[in-house]
Coordinates of C-alpha atoms in Angstrom, one line a residue:
X4 CA -141.1 10.8 138.7
X5 CA -139.9 13.6 136.5
X6 CA -138.5 15.9 139.2
X7 CA -134.9 17.3 138.7
X8 CA -132.7 16.5 141.5
X9 CA -129.5 18.2 142.6
X10 CA -126.2 16.4 141.9
X11 CA -125.1 14.3 144.7
X12 CA -125.1 10.7 146.2
X13 CA -127.9 9.3 148.4
X14 CA -126.8 6.1 150.1
X15 CA -129.8 3.8 150.9
X16 CA -129.3 1.0 153.5
X17 CA -132.0 -1.5 154.4
X18 CA -131.4 -3.0 157.9
X19 CA -133.0 -5.4 160.4
X20 CA -130.9 -6.1 163.6
X21 CA -127.2 -6.1 162.9
X22 CA -126.5 -3.2 165.3
X23 CA -122.8 -3.4 165.3
X24 CA -122.4 -4.1 161.7
X25 CA -124.6 -1.1 160.7
X26 CA -122.6 1.2 163.0
X27 CA -119.3 0.0 161.4
X28 CA -120.9 0.7 157.9
X29 CA -121.9 4.3 159.0
X30 CA -118.4 4.9 160.4
X31 CA -116.8 3.8 157.0
X32 CA -119.4 6.0 155.1
X33 CA -118.4 9.0 157.3
X34 CA -114.8 8.7 156.0
X35 CA -115.9 8.1 152.4
X36 CA -118.3 11.1 152.5
X37 CA -115.5 13.4 153.8
X38 CA -113.4 12.4 150.7
X39 CA -116.3 12.8 148.2
X40 CA -116.4 16.1 146.2
X41 CA -120.2 16.0 145.8
X42 CA -123.0 16.4 148.4
X43 CA -124.0 13.1 150.1
X44 CA -126.6 11.8 152.4
X45 CA -127.2 8.4 154.1
X46 CA -130.7 6.9 154.6
X47 CA -131.1 4.0 156.9
X48 CA -134.4 2.1 156.5
X49 CA -135.1 -0.2 159.4
X50 CA -137.7 -2.6 160.7
X51 CA -135.8 -3.9 163.8
X52 CA -137.4 -4.7 167.1
X53 CA -137.6 -1.9 169.6
X54 CA -134.2 -2.3 171.3
X55 CA -132.2 -2.6 168.1
X56 CA -134.2 0.2 166.5
X57 CA -133.3 2.6 169.4
X58 CA -129.6 1.6 168.9
X59 CA -129.9 2.4 165.2
X60 CA -131.4 5.7 165.9
X61 CA -128.5 6.6 168.2
X62 CA -126.0 5.6 165.6
X63 CA -127.7 7.6 162.8
X64 CA -127.9 10.6 165.0
X65 CA -124.2 10.4 165.9
X66 CA -123.0 9.5 162.5
X67 CA -125.1 11.9 160.4
X68 CA -127.6 9.5 158.9
X69 CA -131.3 9.9 158.4
X70 CA -133.3 7.1 160.2
X71 CA -136.5 5.9 158.5
X72 CA -138.8 3.3 159.9
X73 CA -139.6 1.0 157.1
X74 CA -141.5 -2.1 155.9
X75 CA -140.3 -5.7 156.2
X76 CA -139.4 -6.5 152.6
X77 CA -135.9 -5.4 151.5
X78 CA -137.2 -4.1 148.1
X79 CA -139.8 -2.1 149.8
X80 CA -137.2 -0.6 152.2
X81 CA -135.0 0.4 149.3
X82 CA -137.9 2.0 147.5
X83 CA -138.8 4.0 150.6
X84 CA -135.2 5.2 150.9
X85 CA -135.1 6.1 147.3
X86 CA -138.4 8.1 147.5
X87 CA -136.9 10.1 150.4
X88 CA -133.6 10.7 148.7
X89 CA -132.5 14.2 147.7
X90 CA -129.9 13.5 145.1
X91 CA -129.6 12.2 141.5
X92 CA -127.5 9.2 142.2
X93 CA -128.8 6.3 144.5
X94 CA -126.2 4.1 146.0
X95 CA -127.4 0.8 147.5
X96 CA -125.2 -0.9 150.1
X97 CA -126.1 -3.7 152.5
X98 CA -126.0 -3.4 156.3
X99 CA -123.4 -6.0 156.8
X100 CA -120.8 -4.3 154.6
X101 CA -118.3 -1.5 154.9
X102 CA -117.1 0.9 152.2
X103 CA -113.5 1.8 151.3
X104 CA -112.3 5.3 151.9
X105 CA -112.5 6.4 148.2
X106 CA -115.7 4.4 147.5
X107 CA -118.2 7.3 147.1
X108 CA -115.9 9.6 145.2
X109 CA -115.0 6.7 142.9
X110 CA -118.4 5.2 142.1
X111 CA -120.0 8.6 141.9
X112 CA -117.5 9.8 139.3
X113 CA -117.7 6.7 137.3
X114 CA -121.5 6.9 137.0
X115 CA -121.5 10.6 136.3
X116 CA -118.8 10.3 133.6
X117 CA -120.6 7.4 131.9
X118 CA -122.8 8.0 128.9
X119 CA -126.3 9.2 129.7
X120 CA -127.9 6.0 128.6
X121 CA -126.0 4.1 131.4
X122 CA -128.4 3.2 134.2
X123 CA -126.0 2.2 136.9
X124 CA -122.5 1.1 137.9
X125 CA -121.7 -2.0 140.0
X126 CA -118.5 -2.7 141.9
X127 CA -117.1 -5.8 143.5
X128 CA -117.8 -7.1 147.0
X129 CA -114.9 -8.5 148.8
X130 CA -115.4 -10.9 151.8
X131 CA -113.5 -9.8 154.9
X132 CA -113.2 -11.1 158.4
X133 CA -112.1 -14.5 159.9
X134 CA -112.8 -17.5 157.7
X135 CA -114.1 -20.1 160.0
X136 CA -113.6 -23.8 159.6
X137 CA -117.2 -24.0 158.3
X138 CA -116.7 -21.4 155.6
X139 CA -113.5 -23.1 154.5
X140 CA -115.3 -26.4 154.3
X141 CA -117.9 -24.8 151.9
X142 CA -115.4 -23.0 149.6
X143 CA -116.6 -25.3 146.8
X144 CA -120.2 -24.2 146.9
X145 CA -121.3 -23.0 143.5
X146 CA -124.4 -21.1 144.5
X147 CA -123.0 -18.8 147.1
X148 CA -121.9 -15.1 146.5
X149 CA -121.0 -15.5 142.8
X150 CA -122.3 -12.1 141.7
X151 CA -120.0 -10.4 144.2
X152 CA -117.0 -11.0 141.9
X153 CA -118.7 -10.2 138.5
X154 CA -117.5 -6.6 138.4
X155 CA -113.9 -7.8 138.4
X156 CA -114.6 -10.0 135.4
X157 CA -117.1 -8.1 133.3
X158 CA -117.4 -4.6 131.8
X159 CA -121.2 -4.8 131.8
X160 CA -123.7 -7.0 133.6
X161 CA -127.4 -7.5 133.4
X162 CA -127.9 -7.2 137.2
X163 CA -126.0 -6.6 140.3
X164 CA -126.2 -7.6 144.0
X165 CA -127.3 -4.5 145.8
X166 CA -124.5 -4.7 148.3
X167 CA -122.7 -2.5 145.8
X168 CA -124.7 -0.7 143.1
X169 CA -125.1 3.0 142.1
X170 CA -128.1 3.9 139.9
X171 CA -129.3 7.1 138.4
X172 CA -132.3 8.2 140.3
X173 CA -134.2 9.0 137.1
X174 CA -133.6 5.6 135.6
X175 CA -134.6 3.9 138.8
X176 CA -137.9 5.8 139.2
X177 CA -138.6 5.3 135.4
X178 CA -139.0 1.6 136.0
X179 CA -140.7 2.1 139.3
X180 CA -137.9 0.9 141.4
X181 CA -137.7 -2.5 143.2
X182 CA -140.6 -5.0 143.0
X183 CA -142.5 -5.2 146.3
X184 CA -144.5 -8.5 145.5
X185 CA -141.6 -10.9 145.7
X186 CA -142.0 -14.4 147.1
X187 CA -139.5 -13.9 149.7
X188 CA -138.6 -11.0 152.1
X189 CA -135.2 -10.8 150.6
X190 CA -133.9 -12.2 147.4
X191 CA -134.7 -11.7 143.7
X192 CA -135.5 -8.0 143.9
X193 CA -132.0 -7.0 142.9
X194 CA -132.0 -9.5 139.9
X195 CA -135.4 -8.2 138.7
X196 CA -134.4 -4.6 139.1
X197 CA -131.3 -5.1 137.0
X198 CA -133.1 -7.1 134.3
X199 CA -135.8 -4.4 134.0
X200 CA -133.2 -1.6 133.9
X201 CA -131.3 -3.4 131.2
X202 CA -134.5 -4.1 129.1
X203 CA -135.4 -0.4 129.4
X204 CA -132.1 0.4 127.5
X205 CA -130.2 1.5 130.6
X206 CA -127.3 -0.9 131.0
X207 CA -125.2 -1.5 134.2
X208 CA -121.5 -1.0 133.8
X209 CA -118.9 -2.4 136.2
X210 CA -116.0 -0.8 137.9
X211 CA -113.5 -3.0 139.6
X212 CA -112.1 -0.1 141.8
X213 CA -115.4 0.8 143.5
X214 CA -115.0 -1.8 146.3
X215 CA -117.3 -2.7 149.1
X216 CA -116.2 -5.1 152.0
X217 CA -118.7 -7.7 153.1
X218 CA -118.4 -9.1 156.6
X219 CA -118.3 -12.9 157.0
X220 CA -119.9 -12.5 160.5
X221 CA -123.4 -13.0 159.0
X222 CA -122.8 -16.3 157.4
X223 CA -120.4 -18.5 159.3
X224 CA -122.6 -21.5 160.1
X225 CA -124.0 -24.4 158.0
X226 CA -127.5 -23.3 159.1
X227 CA -127.2 -19.7 158.0
X228 CA -125.7 -20.6 154.7
X229 CA -128.3 -23.2 154.1
X230 CA -131.2 -20.8 155.0
X231 CA -129.8 -18.1 152.7
X232 CA -129.5 -20.5 149.8
X233 CA -132.9 -21.9 150.4
X234 CA -134.4 -18.4 150.3
X235 CA -132.5 -17.5 147.1
X236 CA -133.8 -20.7 145.5
X237 CA -137.4 -19.8 146.4
X238 CA -136.8 -16.3 145.0
X239 CA -135.5 -17.8 141.7
X240 CA -138.9 -19.5 141.1
X241 CA -140.5 -16.0 141.4
X242 CA -138.0 -14.7 138.9
X243 CA -139.1 -17.5 136.6
X244 CA -142.6 -16.2 136.8
X245 CA -141.5 -12.6 136.2
X246 CA -139.1 -13.3 133.4
X247 CA -140.3 -16.4 131.7
X248 CA -137.9 -15.9 128.8
X249 CA -134.9 -16.7 131.1
X250 CA -136.4 -20.0 132.4
X251 CA -134.4 -23.0 131.3
X252 CA -134.9 -26.7 131.6
X253 CA -132.8 -28.4 134.3
X254 CA -133.0 -31.6 136.2
X255 CA -133.4 -30.1 139.7
X256 CA -131.9 -32.9 141.9
X257 CA -134.5 -32.4 144.5
X258 CA -137.2 -32.9 142.0
X259 CA -135.4 -35.9 140.5
X260 CA -135.2 -37.7 143.9
X261 CA -138.7 -36.6 144.8
X262 CA -140.1 -38.1 141.5
X263 CA -138.2 -41.4 142.0
X264 CA -139.7 -41.5 145.5
X265 CA -143.2 -40.9 144.3
X266 CA -142.9 -43.6 141.7
X267 CA -141.4 -46.0 144.2
X268 CA -144.2 -45.4 146.6
X269 CA -146.9 -45.8 144.0
X270 CA -145.5 -49.1 142.9
X271 CA -144.5 -50.4 146.4
X272 CA -147.6 -52.6 146.5
X273 CA -147.3 -54.5 143.3
X274 CA -143.5 -54.9 143.8
X275 CA -143.9 -55.9 147.5
X276 CA -141.7 -52.9 148.5
X277 CA -138.8 -53.8 146.2
X278 CA -139.3 -50.5 144.3
X279 CA -138.4 -48.5 147.3
X280 CA -134.7 -49.8 146.9
X281 CA -134.5 -47.5 143.8
X282 CA -134.7 -44.3 145.9
X283 CA -131.3 -44.6 147.6
X284 CA -129.7 -45.6 144.3
X285 CA -131.2 -42.6 142.5
X286 CA -130.0 -40.4 145.4
X287 CA -126.5 -41.7 145.3
X288 CA -126.3 -41.3 141.5
X289 CA -127.5 -37.8 141.6
X290 CA -125.2 -36.8 144.4
X291 CA -122.3 -38.4 142.6
X292 CA -123.1 -36.5 139.4
X293 CA -123.3 -33.2 141.1
X294 CA -120.2 -33.7 143.3
X295 CA -118.1 -34.5 140.3
X296 CA -118.3 -30.9 139.1
X297 CA -116.8 -29.7 142.3
X298 CA -113.7 -31.9 142.0
X299 CA -110.4 -30.0 141.3
X300 CA -107.3 -31.2 139.6
X301 CA -105.2 -33.0 142.2
X302 CA -107.9 -33.8 144.6
X303 CA -107.6 -37.1 146.4
X304 CA -109.8 -39.1 148.7
X305 CA -109.2 -36.5 151.5
X306 CA -111.3 -33.9 149.5
X307 CA -114.4 -36.0 149.3
X308 CA -116.1 -34.9 152.5
X309 CA -115.6 -31.3 151.5
X310 CA -117.0 -32.0 148.0
X311 CA -120.0 -33.9 149.3
X312 CA -120.7 -31.3 152.0
X313 CA -120.6 -28.4 149.4
X314 CA -122.9 -30.4 147.1
X315 CA -125.5 -31.0 149.7
X316 CA -125.3 -27.4 150.9
X317 CA -125.9 -26.2 147.4
X318 CA -128.9 -28.4 147.2
X319 CA -130.5 -26.0 149.7
X320 CA -130.9 -23.7 146.7
X321 CA -132.4 -26.5 144.7
X322 CA -134.8 -27.3 147.6
X323 CA -135.8 -23.7 147.7
X324 CA -136.7 -23.9 144.0
X325 CA -138.6 -27.1 144.5
X326 CA -140.6 -25.5 147.4
X327 CA -141.1 -22.2 145.5
X328 CA -142.6 -24.0 142.5
X329 CA -145.3 -25.4 144.7
X330 CA -145.9 -22.1 146.4
X331 CA -146.4 -20.4 143.1
X332 CA -148.5 -23.4 141.9
X333 CA -146.1 -23.8 139.0
X334 CA -145.3 -27.5 138.9
X335 CA -143.6 -27.0 135.5
X336 CA -140.9 -25.0 137.4
X337 CA -139.9 -28.2 139.2
X338 CA -137.4 -28.9 136.4
X339 CA -136.3 -25.4 135.7
X340 CA -133.4 -23.1 136.5
X341 CA -133.6 -19.4 136.1
X342 CA -130.9 -17.9 133.8
X343 CA -129.0 -15.6 136.1
X344 CA -126.4 -14.9 133.4
X345 CA -126.6 -14.4 129.7
X346 CA -124.3 -13.9 126.7
X347 CA -125.9 -10.7 125.5
X348 CA -125.7 -8.2 128.3
X349 CA -122.8 -9.8 130.3
X350 CA -119.7 -8.3 128.5
X351 CA -116.3 -9.3 129.5
X352 CA -113.6 -6.9 130.6
X353 CA -111.1 -6.1 127.9
X354 CA -108.3 -8.6 127.6
X355 CA -106.2 -8.6 130.7
X356 CA -108.2 -6.2 132.7
X357 CA -110.1 -8.8 134.8
X358 CA -106.9 -10.8 135.3
X359 CA -104.9 -7.6 136.2
X360 CA -107.2 -6.7 139.1

């Protein structure tokens, strides 16, 4: 797409359900748009059921947003919104977020003032809302929401979560936007976009002051967190296939335990079942090894339940990788981990900047 677009910001929001949360986001965007010196528009791309869709249409009509009926996959939704957008900057925000009052003015200016080779600007995502006992229990999870804090710590990153990302429209369309053949409905499309954008010579810079607020209301149960991590794990195997240069060897704990179980079952006859005793031993050893990395200085016995619970919850991601490897018919991925970070295009904030903010 080589069309010349007028200056301005087009905010693209994919949604399914979340009627109240989307309305809160649109209200926050109304304030942010009023404080932005450039033209703005908001495009909501929805595949909700009829009742929720009607509610979204009413919210869009009241709060000056364009409602678009869209496909199921999140990447496809964002692409549809980007194709319908009028302006030269695309801003991607998730439906369970709210923007700060100066957000659009800030991120739009940072991207516009950046060198022309810059493809996009990412800002941090702060979690807000009541922290339930479940969420406090799982503070030690290592797979959950890590990318949200990267713009506080880095000056440049390879990819950004699309809860808070502004991209030049011409750079976005030059790489044909988000992939639409992902293994999962959501997950991995943002990583893939950032990697392809960076590979095309259009880096993503970070601005710690372009802040988006993410509601805790969409992830306050063990089940919801586990399902999300499982989905992200499956999407990681798709990323392994799309970007094989970033695939690294790793002893996936699910694969290790499954291999031990397979060997034990295969030798159960000759050993009269004694080989099966090795499975719980292997499981305990792997759990202990992974839990050790979640211990903090000063932790005592009282911390062990939290450490073990966080370890097992993080294994939802590993289980997703295990299942994804079979879905893609790539058994060699069973002992892999996708390299979400790298030392080349992740560049730290200048000394003191990350700590100061």
